[in-house]
Short mmCIF file of C-alpha atoms and ligand atoms in Angstrom, two decimals:
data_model
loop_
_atom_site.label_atom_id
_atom_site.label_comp_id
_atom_site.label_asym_id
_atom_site.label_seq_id
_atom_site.Cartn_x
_atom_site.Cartn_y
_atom_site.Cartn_z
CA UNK A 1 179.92 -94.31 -35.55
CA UNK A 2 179.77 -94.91 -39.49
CA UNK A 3 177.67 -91.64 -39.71
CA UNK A 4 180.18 -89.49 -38.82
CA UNK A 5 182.76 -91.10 -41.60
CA UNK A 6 179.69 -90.88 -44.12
CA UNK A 7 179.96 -87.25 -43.21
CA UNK A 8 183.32 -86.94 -44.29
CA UNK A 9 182.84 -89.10 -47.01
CA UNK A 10 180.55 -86.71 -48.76
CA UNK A 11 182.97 -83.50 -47.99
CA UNK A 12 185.24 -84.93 -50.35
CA UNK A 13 182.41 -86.13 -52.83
CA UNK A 14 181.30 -82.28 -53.34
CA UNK A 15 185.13 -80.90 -53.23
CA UNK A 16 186.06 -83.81 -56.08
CA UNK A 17 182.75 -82.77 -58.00
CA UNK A 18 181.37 -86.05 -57.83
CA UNK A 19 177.45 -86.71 -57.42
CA UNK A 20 178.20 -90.42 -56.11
CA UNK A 21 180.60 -92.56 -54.52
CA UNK A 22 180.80 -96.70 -55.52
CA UNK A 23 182.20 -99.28 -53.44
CA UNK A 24 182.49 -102.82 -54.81
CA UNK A 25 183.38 -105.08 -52.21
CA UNK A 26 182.19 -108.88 -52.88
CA UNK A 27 184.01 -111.38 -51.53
CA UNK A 28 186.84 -111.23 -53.73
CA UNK A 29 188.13 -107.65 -53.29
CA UNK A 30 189.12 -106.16 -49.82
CA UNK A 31 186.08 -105.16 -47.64
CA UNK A 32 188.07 -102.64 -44.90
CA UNK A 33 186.67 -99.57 -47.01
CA UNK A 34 183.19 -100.57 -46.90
CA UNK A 35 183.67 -101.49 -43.20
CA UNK A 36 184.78 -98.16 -42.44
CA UNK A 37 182.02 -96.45 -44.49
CA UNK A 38 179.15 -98.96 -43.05
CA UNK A 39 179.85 -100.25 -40.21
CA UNK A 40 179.23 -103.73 -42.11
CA UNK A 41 181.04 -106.95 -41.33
CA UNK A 42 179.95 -109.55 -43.77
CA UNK A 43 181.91 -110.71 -46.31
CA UNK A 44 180.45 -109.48 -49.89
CA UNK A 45 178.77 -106.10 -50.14
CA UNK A 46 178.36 -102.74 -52.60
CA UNK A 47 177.58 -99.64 -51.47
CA UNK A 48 176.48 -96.48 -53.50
CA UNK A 49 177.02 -93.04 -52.20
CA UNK A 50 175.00 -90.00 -53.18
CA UNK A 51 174.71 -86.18 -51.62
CA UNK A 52 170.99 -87.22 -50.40
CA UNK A 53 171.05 -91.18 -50.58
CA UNK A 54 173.39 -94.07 -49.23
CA UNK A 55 172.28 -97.83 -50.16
CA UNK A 56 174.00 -100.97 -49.01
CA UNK A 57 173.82 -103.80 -51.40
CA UNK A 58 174.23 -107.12 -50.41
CA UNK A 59 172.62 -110.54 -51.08
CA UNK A 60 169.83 -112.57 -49.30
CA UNK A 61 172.85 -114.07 -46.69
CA UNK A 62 173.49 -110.67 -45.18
CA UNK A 63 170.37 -108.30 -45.06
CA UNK A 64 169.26 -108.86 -41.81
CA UNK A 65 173.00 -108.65 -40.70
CA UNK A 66 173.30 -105.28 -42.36
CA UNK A 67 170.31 -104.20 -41.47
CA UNK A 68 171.56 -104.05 -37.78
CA UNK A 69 174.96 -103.18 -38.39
CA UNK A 70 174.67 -100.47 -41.32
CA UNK A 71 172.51 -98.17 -39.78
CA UNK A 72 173.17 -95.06 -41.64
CA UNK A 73 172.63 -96.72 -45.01
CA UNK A 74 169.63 -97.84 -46.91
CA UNK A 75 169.91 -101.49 -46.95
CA UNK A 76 168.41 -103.35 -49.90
CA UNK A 77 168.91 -106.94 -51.59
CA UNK A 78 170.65 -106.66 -55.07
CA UNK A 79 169.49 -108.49 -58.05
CA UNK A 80 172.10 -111.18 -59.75
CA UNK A 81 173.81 -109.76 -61.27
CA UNK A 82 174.38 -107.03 -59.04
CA UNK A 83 175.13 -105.32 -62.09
CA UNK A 84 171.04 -104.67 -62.65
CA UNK A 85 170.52 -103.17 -59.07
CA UNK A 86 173.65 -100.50 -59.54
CA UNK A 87 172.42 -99.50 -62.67
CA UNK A 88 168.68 -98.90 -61.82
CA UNK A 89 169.87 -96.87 -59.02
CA UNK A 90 172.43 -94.91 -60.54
CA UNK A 91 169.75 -94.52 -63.42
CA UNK A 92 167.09 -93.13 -60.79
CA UNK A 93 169.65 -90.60 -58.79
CA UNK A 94 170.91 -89.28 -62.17
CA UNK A 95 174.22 -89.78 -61.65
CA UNK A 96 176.79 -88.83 -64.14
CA UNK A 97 180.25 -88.68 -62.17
CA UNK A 98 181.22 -91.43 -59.76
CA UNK A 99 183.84 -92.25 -57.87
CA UNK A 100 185.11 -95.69 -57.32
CA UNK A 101 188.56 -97.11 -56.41
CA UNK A 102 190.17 -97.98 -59.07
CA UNK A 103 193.17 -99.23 -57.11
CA UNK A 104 190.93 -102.27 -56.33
CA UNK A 105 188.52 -102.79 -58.89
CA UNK A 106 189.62 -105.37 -61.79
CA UNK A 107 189.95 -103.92 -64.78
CA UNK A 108 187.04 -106.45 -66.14
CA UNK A 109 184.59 -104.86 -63.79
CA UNK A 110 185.34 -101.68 -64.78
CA UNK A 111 184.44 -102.58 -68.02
CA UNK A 112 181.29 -104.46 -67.24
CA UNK A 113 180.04 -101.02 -65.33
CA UNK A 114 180.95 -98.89 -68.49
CA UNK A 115 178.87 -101.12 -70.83
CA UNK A 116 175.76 -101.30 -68.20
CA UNK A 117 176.12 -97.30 -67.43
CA UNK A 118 177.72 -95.82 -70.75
CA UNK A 119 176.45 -92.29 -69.79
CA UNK A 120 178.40 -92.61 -66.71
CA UNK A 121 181.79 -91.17 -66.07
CA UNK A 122 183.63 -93.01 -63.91
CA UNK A 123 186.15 -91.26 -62.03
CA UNK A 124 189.50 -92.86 -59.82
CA UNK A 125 188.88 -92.00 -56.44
CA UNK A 126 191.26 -94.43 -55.09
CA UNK A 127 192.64 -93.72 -51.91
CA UNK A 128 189.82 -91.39 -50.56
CA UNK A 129 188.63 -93.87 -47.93
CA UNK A 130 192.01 -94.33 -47.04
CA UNK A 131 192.86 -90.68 -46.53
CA UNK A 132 189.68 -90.09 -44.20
CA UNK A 133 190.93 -93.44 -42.19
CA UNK A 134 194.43 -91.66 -41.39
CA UNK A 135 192.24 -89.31 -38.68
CA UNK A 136 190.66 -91.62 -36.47
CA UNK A 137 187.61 -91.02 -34.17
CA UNK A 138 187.69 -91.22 -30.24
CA UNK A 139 185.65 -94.42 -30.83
CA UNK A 140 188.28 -95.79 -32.83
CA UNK A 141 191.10 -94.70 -30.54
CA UNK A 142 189.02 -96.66 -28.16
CA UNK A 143 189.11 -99.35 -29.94
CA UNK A 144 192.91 -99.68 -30.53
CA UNK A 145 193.17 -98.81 -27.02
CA UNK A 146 191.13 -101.85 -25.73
CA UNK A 147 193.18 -104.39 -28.09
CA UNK A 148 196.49 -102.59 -27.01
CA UNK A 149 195.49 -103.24 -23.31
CA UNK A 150 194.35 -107.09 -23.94
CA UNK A 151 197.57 -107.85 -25.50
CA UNK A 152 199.24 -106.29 -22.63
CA UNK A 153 197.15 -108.10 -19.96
CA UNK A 154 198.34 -111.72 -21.92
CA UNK A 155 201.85 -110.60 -22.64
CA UNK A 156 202.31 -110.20 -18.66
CA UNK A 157 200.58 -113.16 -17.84
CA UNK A 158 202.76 -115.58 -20.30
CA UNK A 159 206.06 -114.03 -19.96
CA UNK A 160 207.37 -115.86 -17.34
CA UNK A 161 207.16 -119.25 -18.82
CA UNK A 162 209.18 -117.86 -21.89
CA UNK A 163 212.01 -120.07 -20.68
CA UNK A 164 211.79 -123.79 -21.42
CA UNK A 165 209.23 -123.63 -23.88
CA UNK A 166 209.35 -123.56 -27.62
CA UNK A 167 209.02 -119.96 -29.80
CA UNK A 168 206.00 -122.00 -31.53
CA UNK A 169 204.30 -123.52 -28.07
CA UNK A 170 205.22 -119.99 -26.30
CA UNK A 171 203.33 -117.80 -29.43
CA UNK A 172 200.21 -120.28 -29.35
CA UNK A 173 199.95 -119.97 -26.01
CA UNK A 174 199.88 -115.95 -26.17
CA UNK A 175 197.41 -115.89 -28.66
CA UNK A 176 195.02 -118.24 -27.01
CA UNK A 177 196.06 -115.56 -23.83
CA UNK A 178 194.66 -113.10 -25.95
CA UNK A 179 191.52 -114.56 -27.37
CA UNK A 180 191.33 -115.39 -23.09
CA UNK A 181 191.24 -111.65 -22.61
CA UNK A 182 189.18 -110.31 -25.05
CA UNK A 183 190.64 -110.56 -28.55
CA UNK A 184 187.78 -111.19 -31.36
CA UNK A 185 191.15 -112.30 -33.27
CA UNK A 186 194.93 -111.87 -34.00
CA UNK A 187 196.00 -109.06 -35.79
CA UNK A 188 198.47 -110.96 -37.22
CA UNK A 189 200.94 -113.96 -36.59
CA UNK A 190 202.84 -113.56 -33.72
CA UNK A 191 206.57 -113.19 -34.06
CA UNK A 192 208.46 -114.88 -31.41
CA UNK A 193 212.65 -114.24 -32.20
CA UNK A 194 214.89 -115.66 -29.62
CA UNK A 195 218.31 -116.20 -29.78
CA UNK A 196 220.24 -115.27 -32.97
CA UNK A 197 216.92 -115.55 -34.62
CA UNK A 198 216.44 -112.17 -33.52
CA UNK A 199 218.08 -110.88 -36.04
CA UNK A 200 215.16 -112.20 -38.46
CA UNK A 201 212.68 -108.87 -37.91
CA UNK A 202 209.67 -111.03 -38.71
CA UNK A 203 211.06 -114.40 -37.91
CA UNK A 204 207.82 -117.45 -37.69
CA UNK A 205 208.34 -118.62 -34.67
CA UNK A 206 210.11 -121.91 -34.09
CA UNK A 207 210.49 -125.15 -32.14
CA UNK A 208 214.02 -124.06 -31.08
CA UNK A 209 213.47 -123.90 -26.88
CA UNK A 210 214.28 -120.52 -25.55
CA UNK A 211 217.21 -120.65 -22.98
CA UNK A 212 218.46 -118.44 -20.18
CA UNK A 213 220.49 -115.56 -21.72
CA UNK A 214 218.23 -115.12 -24.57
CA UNK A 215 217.19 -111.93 -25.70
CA UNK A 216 213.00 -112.05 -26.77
CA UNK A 217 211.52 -110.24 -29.36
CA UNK A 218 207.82 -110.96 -29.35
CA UNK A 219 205.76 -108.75 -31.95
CA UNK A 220 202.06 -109.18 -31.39
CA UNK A 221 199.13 -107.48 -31.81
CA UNK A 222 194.97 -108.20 -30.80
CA UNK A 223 191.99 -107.11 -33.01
CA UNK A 224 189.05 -105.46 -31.12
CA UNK A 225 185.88 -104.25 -32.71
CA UNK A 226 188.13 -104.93 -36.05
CA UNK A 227 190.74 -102.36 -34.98
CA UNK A 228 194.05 -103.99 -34.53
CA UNK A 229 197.29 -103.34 -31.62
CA UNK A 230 200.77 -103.45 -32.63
CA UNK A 231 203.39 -103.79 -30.00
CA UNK A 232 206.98 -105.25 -30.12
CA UNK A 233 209.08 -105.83 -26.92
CA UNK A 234 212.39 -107.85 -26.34
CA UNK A 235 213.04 -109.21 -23.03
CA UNK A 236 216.00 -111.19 -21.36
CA UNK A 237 215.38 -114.40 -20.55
CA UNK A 238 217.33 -115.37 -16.78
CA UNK A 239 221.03 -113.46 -16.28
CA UNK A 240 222.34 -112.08 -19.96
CA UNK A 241 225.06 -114.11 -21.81
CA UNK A 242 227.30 -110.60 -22.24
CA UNK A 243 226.77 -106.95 -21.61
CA UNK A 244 226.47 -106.29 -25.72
CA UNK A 245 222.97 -107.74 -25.31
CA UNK A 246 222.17 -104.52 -22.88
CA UNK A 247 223.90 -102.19 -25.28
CA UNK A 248 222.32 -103.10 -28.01
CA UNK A 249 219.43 -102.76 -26.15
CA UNK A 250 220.22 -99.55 -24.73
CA UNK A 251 220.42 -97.68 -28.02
CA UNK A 252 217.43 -99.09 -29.53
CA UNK A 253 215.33 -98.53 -26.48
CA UNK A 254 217.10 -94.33 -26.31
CA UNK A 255 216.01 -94.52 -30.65
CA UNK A 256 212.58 -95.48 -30.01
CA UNK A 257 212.54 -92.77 -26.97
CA UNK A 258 214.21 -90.28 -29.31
CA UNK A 259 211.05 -91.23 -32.10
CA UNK A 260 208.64 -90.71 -29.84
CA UNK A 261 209.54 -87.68 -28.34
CA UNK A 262 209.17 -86.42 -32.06
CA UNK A 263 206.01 -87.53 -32.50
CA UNK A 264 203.38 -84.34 -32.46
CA UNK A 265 200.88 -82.07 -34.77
CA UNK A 266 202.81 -80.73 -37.62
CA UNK A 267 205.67 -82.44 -37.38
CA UNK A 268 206.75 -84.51 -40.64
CA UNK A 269 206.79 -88.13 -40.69
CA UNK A 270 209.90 -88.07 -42.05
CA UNK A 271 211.12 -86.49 -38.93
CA UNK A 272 210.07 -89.15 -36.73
CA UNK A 273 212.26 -91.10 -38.67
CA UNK A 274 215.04 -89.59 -38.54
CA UNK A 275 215.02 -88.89 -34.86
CA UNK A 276 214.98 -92.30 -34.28
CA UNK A 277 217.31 -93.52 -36.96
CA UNK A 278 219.92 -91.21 -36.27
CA UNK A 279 220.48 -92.46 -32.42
CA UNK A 280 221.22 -95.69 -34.29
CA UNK A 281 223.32 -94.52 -36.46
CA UNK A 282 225.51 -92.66 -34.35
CA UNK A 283 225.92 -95.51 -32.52
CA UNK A 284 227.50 -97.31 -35.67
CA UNK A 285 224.41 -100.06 -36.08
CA UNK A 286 222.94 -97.65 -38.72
CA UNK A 287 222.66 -100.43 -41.67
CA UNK A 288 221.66 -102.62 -38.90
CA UNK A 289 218.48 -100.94 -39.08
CA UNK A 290 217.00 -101.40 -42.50
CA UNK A 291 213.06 -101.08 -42.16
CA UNK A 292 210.93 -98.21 -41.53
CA UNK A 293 210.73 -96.72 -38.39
CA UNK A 294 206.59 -97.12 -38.74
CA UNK A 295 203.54 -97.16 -39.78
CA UNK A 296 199.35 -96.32 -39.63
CA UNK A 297 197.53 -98.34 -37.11
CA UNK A 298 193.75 -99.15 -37.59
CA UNK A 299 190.96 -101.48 -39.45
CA UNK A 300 194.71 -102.54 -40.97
CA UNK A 301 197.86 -103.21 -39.60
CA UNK A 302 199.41 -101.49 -41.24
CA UNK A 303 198.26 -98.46 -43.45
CA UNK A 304 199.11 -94.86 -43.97
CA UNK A 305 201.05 -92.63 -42.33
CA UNK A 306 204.33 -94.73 -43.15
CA UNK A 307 207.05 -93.23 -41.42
CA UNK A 308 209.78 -93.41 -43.20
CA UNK A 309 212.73 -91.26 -45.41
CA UNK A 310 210.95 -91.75 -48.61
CA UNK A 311 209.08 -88.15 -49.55
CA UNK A 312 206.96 -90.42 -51.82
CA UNK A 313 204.88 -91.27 -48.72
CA UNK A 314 205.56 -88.42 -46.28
CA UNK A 315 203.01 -86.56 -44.64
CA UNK A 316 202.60 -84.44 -41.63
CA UNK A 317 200.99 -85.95 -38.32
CA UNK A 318 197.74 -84.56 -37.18
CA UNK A 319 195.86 -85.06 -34.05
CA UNK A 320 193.53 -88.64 -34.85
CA UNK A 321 196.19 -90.29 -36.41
CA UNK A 322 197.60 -93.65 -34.90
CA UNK A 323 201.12 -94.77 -35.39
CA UNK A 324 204.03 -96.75 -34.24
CA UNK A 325 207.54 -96.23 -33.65
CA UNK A 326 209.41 -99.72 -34.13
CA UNK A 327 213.49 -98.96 -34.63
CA UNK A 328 215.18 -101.97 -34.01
CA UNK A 329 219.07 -103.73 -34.48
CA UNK A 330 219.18 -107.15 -36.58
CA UNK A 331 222.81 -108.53 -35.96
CA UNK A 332 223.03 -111.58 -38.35
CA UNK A 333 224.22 -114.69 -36.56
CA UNK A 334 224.11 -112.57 -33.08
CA UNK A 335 220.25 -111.78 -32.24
CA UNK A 336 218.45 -108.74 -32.71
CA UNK A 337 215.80 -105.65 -30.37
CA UNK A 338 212.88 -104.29 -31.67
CA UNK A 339 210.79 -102.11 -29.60
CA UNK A 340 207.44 -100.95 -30.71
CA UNK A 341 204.95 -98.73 -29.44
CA UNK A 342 201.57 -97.75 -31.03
CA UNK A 343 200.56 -94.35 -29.95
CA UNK A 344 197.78 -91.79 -31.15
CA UNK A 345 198.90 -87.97 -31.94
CA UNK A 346 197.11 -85.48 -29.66
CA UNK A 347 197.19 -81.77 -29.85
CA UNK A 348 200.16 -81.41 -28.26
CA UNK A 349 202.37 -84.38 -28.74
CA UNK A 350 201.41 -88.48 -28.36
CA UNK A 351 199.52 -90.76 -26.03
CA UNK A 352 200.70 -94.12 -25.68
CA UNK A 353 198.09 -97.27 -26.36
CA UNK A 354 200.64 -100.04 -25.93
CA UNK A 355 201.59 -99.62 -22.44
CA UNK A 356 203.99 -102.47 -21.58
CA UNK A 357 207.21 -100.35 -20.07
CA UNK A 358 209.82 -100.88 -22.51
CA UNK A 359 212.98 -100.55 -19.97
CA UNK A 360 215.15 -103.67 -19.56
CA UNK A 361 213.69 -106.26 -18.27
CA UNK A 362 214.39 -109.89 -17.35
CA UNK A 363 211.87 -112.33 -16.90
ZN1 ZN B 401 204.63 -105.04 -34.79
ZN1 ZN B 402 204.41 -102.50 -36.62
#
């Protein structure tokens, strides 16, 4: 797989007119980049980029380990400092303009690379590997597909001893559920909301015991092969305590149909947005919907496409790209509905990979 993203990686070296690429990833800076690029899971690496070459640095913990895990790069053990290893091979390649992400890199290390390499120009690439991420491969479709479809299989299996239990015991006992079924990990804390904690869009959950006529919100999410899920449904716990709780639910559930249903090539994320939002707000909840309508799916849980109103971070979906739609209704002192989906773009509209039906449902 990391071939094909080293690929792409070096289309944007030659269009940037840069004759390498840095990452510095020890264990102090974030590693998802070099991940992506390698294929490498360990927890402190470098790697260095060129037209012809691609080395992996790491230290005498991980070789073997990225040996077998970065095959597209040449995998060697760096000096200490690592400093003395970059240098030596920037020195031998000749390179004179390199990329790095300067988003990540402290400002000290910066500096320590400009007094090893003074010859060097070093050039803010920041955001590159994060642009090639947006388009994912089949194989990572796959991926989120398979941890969308193990937090499914443990969602079904718990819900029906939501009532009676605690939001804290219920959420353990979902994520232990989804380790059960095939979850390396959690993509993130589960949010259990019941009650008029619903109105808290990412309430911890609680020891208060969930009761018949609660409305649900459970936001949870598995991590396969590193690539996360992100799903949000609200259920009804027994016979509902008034019909608002269906109303409410009603008009997110026809926003979050209304999102989707904009959700194709060429199409702006802003758009998305607004589809949803506007069913909301023509109910007369619309500033009882104050978050984004979504976000990028992947290696993170959340990273770009955002969408949202803000033309700051707009941008047009493209087949590849993985996204949710999450409107939801936070009623202060009254409860709350989210309902999430994440779903891939395809060439003519969107594919669901969260598959739980998100009709009414009592359980
Ligand atoms: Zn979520
Ligand atoms: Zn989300």
């Amino acid at each position: 797989m990391p071939a094909a993203e080293l690929a792409r990686l070096r289309q944007q070296l030659a269009a940037r007119g840069l004759d390498g690429f840095f990452v510095a990833a020890p264990e102090t800076l974030p590693r998802v980049n070099l991940r992506y690029l390698s294929g490498f899971t360990g927890s402190s690496a470098y790697l260095l980029v060129t037209a012809q070459e691609a080395w992996l640095l790491t230290d005498f913990r991980y070789v073997e380990q990225a040996e077998a895990e970065a095959g597209a790069f040449e995998v060697r053990q760096h000096e200490r400092p690592y400093l003395k290893t970059v240098a030596a091979l920037v020195n031998e390649a000749g390179l004179k303009r390199i990329g790095f992400e300067a988003d990540k890199v402290p400002v000290r290390m910066w500096q320590e690379w400009r007094e090893a390499l003074p010859a060097v120009e070093w050039v803010d690439a920041g955001g590159l590997v994060e642009d090639l991420r947006v388009i994912k491969t089949p194989a990572e479709v796959e991926a989120i597909r398979r941890a969308a479809a193990v937090a499914d299989r443990a969602l079904e299996a718990l819900l029906p001893r939501l009532a009676g239990s605690t939001e804290a015991e219920w959420a353990r006992a979902l994520e232990t559920a989804m380790r059960e079924a095939g979850a390396d990990r959690l993509a993130f804390p589960t949010i259990v909301a019941s009650g008029p904690r619903g109105s808290l869009p990412h309430a911890q959950p609680t020891d208060r015991t969930i009761t018949p006529g609660d409305l649900v919100t459970i936001d949870f999410g598995a991590t396969v092969d590193g690539y996360n899920s992100d799903e949000t449904v609200t259920v009804v716990v027994g016979t509902p305590r008034e019909a608002r709780q269906r109303e409410i639910f009603e008009i997110v559930r026809a926003a979050q149909a209304a999102g989707l249903a904009a959700v194709r090539p060429g199409v702006y994320a802003s758009r998305v947005d607004e589809a949803a939002r506007a069913v909301i707000r023509d109910a007369g909840y619309g500033p009882a919907f104050g978050h984004s309508t979504g976000h990028g799916v992947g290696l993170e849980v959340h990273e770009a496409p955002t969408l949202a109103g803000q033309p700051a971070v707009d941008r047009m979906l493209e087949p590849g790209m993985v996204v949710t739609v999450e409107p939801g209704i936070y009623l202060p002192g009254w409860g709350g509905v989210r309902l999430e989906d994440t779903v891939v773009v395809t060439e003519t509209g969107y594919e669901r990979l969260t598959r739980f039906p998100k009709e009414w449902r009592t359980v």
